[in-house]
Short mmCIF file of C-alpha atoms in Angstrom, two decimals:
data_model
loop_
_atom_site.label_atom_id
_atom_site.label_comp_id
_atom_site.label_asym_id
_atom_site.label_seq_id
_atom_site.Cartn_x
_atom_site.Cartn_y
_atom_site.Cartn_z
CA UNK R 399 23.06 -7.42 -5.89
CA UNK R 400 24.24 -3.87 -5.72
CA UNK R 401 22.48 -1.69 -3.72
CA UNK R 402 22.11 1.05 -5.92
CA UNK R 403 20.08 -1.19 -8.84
CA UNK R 404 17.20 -2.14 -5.56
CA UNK R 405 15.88 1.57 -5.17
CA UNK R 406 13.19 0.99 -7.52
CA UNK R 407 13.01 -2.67 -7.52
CA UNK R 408 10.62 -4.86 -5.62
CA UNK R 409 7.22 -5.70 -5.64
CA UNK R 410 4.77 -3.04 -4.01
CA UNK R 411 2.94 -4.35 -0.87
CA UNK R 412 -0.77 -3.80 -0.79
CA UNK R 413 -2.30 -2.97 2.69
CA UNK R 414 -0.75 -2.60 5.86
CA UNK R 415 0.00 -5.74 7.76
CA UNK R 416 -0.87 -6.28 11.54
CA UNK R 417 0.57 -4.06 14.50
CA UNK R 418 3.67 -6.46 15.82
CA UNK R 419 2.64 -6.82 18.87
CA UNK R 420 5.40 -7.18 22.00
CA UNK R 421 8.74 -5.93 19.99
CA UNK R 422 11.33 -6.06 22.06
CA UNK R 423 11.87 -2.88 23.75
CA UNK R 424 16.14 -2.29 23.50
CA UNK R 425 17.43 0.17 26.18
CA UNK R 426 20.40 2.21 25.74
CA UNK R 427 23.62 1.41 27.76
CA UNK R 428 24.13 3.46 30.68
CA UNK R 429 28.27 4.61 30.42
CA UNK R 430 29.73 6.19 33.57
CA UNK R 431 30.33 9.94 32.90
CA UNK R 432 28.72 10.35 28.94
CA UNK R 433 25.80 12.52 28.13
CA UNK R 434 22.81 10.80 27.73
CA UNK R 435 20.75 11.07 24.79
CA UNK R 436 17.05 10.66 23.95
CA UNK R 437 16.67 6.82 23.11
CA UNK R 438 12.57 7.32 22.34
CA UNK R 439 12.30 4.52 19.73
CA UNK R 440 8.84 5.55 18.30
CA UNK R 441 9.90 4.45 14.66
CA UNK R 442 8.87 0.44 15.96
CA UNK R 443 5.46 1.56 16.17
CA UNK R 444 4.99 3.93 12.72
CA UNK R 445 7.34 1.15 11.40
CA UNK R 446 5.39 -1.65 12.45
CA UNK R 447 4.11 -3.03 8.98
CA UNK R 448 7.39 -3.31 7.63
CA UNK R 449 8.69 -4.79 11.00
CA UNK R 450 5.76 -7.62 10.47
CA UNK R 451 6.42 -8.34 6.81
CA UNK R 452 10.05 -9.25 8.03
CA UNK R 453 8.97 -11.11 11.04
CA UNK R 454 6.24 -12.70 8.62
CA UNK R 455 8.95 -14.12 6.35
CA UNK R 456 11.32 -15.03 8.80
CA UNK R 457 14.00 -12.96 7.37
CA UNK R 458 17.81 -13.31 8.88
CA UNK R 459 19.10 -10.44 7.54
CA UNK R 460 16.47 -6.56 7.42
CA UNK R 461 16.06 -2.86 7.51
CA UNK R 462 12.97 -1.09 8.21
CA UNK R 463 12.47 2.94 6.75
CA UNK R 464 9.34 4.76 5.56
CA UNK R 465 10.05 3.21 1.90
CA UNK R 466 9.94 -0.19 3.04
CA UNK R 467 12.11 -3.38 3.25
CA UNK R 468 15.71 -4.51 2.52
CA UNK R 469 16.31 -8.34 3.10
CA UNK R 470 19.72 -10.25 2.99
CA UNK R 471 19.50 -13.86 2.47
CA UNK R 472 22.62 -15.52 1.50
CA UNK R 473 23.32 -19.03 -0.06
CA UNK R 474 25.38 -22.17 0.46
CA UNK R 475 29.17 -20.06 -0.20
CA UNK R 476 27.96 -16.70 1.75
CA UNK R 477 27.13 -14.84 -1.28
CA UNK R 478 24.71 -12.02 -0.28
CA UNK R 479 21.42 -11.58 -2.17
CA UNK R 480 19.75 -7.97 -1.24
CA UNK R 481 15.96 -7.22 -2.56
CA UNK R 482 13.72 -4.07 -1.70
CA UNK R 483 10.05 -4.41 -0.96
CA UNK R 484 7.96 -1.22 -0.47
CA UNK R 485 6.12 -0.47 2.66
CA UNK R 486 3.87 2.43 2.22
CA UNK R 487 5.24 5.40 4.65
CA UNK R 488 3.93 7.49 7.34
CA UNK R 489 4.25 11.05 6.94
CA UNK R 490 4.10 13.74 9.69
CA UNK R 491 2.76 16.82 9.17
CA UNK R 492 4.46 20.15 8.37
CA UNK R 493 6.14 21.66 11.51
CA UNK R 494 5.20 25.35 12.34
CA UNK R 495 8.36 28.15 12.19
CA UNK R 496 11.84 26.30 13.14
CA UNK R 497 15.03 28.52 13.88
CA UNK R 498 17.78 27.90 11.50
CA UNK R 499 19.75 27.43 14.29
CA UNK R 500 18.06 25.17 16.41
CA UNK R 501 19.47 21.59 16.82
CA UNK R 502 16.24 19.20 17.97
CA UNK R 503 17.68 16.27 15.36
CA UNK R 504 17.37 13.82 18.09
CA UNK R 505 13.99 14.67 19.45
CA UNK R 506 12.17 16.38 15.88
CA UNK R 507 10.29 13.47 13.91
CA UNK R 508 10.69 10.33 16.10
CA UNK R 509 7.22 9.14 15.85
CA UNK R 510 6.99 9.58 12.07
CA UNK R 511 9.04 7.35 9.14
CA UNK R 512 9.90 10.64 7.82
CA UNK R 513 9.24 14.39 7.89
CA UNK R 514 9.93 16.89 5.94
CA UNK R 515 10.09 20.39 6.56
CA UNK R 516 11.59 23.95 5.43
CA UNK R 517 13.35 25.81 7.98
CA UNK R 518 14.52 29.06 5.80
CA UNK R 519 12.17 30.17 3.00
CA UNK R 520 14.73 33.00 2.23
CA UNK R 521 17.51 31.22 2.37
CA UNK R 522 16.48 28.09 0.69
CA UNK R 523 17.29 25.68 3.67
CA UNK R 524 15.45 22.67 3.56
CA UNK R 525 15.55 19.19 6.16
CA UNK R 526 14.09 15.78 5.98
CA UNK R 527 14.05 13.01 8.95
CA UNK R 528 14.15 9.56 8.17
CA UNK R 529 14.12 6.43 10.92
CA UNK R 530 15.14 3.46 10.18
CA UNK R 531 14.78 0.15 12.58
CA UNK R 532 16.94 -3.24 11.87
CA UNK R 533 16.68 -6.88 12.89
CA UNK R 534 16.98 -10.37 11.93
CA UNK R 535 14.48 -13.43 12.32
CA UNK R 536 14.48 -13.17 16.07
CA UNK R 537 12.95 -9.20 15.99
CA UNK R 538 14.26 -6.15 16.26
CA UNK R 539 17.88 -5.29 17.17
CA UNK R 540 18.71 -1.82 16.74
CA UNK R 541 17.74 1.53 15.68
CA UNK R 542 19.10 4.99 14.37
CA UNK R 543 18.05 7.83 12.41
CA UNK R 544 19.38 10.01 9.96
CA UNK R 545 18.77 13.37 8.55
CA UNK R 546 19.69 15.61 5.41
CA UNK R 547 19.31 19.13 5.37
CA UNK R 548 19.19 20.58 2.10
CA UNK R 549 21.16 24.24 2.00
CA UNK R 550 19.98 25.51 -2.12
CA UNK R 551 22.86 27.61 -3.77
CA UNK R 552 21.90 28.98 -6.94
CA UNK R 553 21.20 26.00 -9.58
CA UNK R 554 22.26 23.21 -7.12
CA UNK R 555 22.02 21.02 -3.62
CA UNK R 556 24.41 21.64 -1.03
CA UNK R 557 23.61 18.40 1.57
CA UNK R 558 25.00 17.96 4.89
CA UNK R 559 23.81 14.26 6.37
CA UNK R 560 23.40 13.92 10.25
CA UNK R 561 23.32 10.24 11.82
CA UNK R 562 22.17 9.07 14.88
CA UNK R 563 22.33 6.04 16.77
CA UNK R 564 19.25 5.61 18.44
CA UNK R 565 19.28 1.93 20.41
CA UNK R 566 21.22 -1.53 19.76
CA UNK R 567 24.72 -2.02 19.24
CA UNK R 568 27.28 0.49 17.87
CA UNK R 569 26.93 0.78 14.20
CA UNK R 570 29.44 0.67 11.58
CA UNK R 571 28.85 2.70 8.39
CA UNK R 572 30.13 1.81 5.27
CA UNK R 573 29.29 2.74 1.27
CA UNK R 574 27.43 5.76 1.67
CA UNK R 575 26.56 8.13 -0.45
CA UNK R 576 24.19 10.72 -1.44
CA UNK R 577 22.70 10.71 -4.85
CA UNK R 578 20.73 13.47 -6.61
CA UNK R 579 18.36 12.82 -8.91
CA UNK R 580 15.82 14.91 -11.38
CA UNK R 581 12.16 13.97 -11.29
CA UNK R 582 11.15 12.48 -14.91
CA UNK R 583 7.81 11.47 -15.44
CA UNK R 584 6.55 7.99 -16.31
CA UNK R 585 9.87 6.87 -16.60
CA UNK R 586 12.52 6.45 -14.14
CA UNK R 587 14.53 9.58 -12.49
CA UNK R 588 17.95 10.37 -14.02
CA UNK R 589 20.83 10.36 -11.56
CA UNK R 590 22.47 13.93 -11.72
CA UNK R 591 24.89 13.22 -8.96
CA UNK R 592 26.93 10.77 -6.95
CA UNK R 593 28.41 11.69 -3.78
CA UNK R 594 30.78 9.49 -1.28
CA UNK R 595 30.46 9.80 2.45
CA UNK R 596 32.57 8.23 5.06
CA UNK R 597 30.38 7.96 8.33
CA UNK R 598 32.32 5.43 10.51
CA UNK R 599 30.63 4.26 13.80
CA UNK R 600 28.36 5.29 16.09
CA UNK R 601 27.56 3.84 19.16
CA UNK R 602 25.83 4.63 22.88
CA UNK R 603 29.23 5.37 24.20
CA UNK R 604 29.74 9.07 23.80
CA UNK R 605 30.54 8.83 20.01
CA UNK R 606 26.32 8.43 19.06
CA UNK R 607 26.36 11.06 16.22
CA UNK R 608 27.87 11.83 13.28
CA UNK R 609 27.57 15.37 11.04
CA UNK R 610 29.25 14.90 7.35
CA UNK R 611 30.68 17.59 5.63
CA UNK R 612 29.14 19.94 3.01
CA UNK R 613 28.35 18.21 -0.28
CA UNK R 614 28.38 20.12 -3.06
CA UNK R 615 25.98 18.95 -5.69
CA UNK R 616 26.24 19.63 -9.73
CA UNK R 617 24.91 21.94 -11.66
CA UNK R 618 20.99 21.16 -12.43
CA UNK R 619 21.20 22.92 -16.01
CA UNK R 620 17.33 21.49 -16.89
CA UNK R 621 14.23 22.68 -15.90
CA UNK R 622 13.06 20.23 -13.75
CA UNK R 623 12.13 19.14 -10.25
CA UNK R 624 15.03 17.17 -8.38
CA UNK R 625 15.45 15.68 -4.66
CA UNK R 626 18.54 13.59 -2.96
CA UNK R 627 18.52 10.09 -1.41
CA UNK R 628 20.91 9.00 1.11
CA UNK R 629 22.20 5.24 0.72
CA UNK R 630 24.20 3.26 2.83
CA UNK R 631 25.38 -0.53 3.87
CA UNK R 632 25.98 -0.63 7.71
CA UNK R 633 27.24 -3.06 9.97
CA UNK R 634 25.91 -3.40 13.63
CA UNK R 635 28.60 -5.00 16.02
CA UNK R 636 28.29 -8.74 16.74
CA UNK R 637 25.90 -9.47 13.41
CA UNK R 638 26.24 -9.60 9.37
CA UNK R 639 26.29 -6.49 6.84
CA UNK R 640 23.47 -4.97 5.88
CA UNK R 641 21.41 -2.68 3.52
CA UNK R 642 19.16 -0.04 3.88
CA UNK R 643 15.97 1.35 2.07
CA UNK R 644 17.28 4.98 0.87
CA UNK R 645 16.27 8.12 2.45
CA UNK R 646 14.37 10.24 -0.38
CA UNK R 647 14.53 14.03 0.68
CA UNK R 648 11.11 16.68 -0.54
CA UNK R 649 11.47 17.70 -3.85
CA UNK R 650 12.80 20.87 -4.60
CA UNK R 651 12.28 22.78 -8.01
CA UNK R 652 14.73 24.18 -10.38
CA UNK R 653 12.54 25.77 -13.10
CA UNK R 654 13.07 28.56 -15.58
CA UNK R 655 16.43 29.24 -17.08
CA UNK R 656 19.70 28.07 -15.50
CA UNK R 657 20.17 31.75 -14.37
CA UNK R 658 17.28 31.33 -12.03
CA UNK R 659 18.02 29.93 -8.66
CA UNK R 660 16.17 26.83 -7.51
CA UNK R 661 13.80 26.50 -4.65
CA UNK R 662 11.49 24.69 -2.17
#
């Protein structure tokens, strides 16, 4: 199943399940002249309920983020079947004043499922956090996070994605993209924007972040509300393919006439 028909699939999970307790705690390797980075892994505990559905059902094949669950299960010939399940997020709260210039990506928001926050009221600079933890029927084998900060021009997006491997094995990125979509009521969003990106790997060895380049999003003629959601199929070294939930950014608002510029 393509990834891009599961973001609003799946049936919604009611309640929270059980804290997992004893997930394996994963520590990053230690390589012989390479800075070290932060490898706090608090996404396995605001995670947890999403961790325990997949542990519940055994699944071979999963990614954890705020939005939920992606599961691989594949039959007899190796054909892949992907479905979504929605976990119900944890949110942190607004951060106070953050310079546009400061670079805390791998320390900001790692004991939330996602935060959101706006760093540049003036300029229209927005960012949002997501962490996402992935494993097979065993438990948990890796971790990484990824964030998208949102730089408003006028009547469109301008996205830069940031990736970071957190614990696990290297990670190899492949079929990302970022998609833009307006807000429409009762019915679902309309996609005003598809966007390739070309990540690569990442890995505890000196090469554990990536920084895309600027994408430039369309024009956003109506007046509407509209976010971005970051999408991607990643391999992690010595296990299958795999899907993850997408990373839904705040809304931001384009209202008025297309000569007025849109903000947070």
């Amino acid at each position: 199943m393509d990834i891009r028909s599961l973001r609003r699939g799946g049936v919604l999970v009611a309640g929270l399940l059980a804290f997992v307790l004893g997930v394996a705690a994963l520590n990053a390797p230690a390589v012989a002249g390479k800075r070290v980075k932060n490898t706090y892994d608090g996404a396995q505990k605001v995670l947890a309920p999403c961790i325990a559905l997949a542990m519940q059902q055994r699944l071979p094949e999963w990614s954890c983020t705020s939005a939920g669950l992606t599961s691989t299960r594949r039959d007899a010939h190796g054909s892949p079947t992907t479905t979504f399940t929605p976990v119900a997020a944890t949110t942190a709260p607004a951060p106070g004043p953050v310079s546009v210039l400061a670079d805390d990506y791998d320390t900001w928001c790692e004991g939330s499922g996602i935060c959101h926050r706006v760093i540049d009221y003036q300029r229209y600079i927005g960012e949002t956090k997501g962490n996402a933890v992935y494993g097979n029927a065993s438990g948990v084998i890796g971790s990484y996070d990824v964030i998208i900060r949102n730089s408003l021009q006028g009547r469109r997006g301008r996205w830069t994605v940031s990736l970071i491997w957190d614990l696990g094995p290297s990670l190899t990125f492949t079929d990302s993209w970022i998609n833009c979509y307006q807000v429409i009521d009762n019915w679902p969003d309309a996609n005003c924007g598809d966007h390739a990106l070309y990540p690569g790997r990442l890995s505890g060895a000196g090469s554990y972040r990536w920084n895309s380049p600027t994408i430039y999003g369309n024009f956003l003629t109506n007046p509407a509300a509209y976010y971005a959601a970051f999408n991607t199929e990643y391999t992690p070294a010595g296990y299958s393919a795999r899907t993850a939930p997408a990373l839904e950014t705040a809304r931001f608002k384009c209202y008025g006439s297309t000569a007025e510029p849109c903000k947070f």
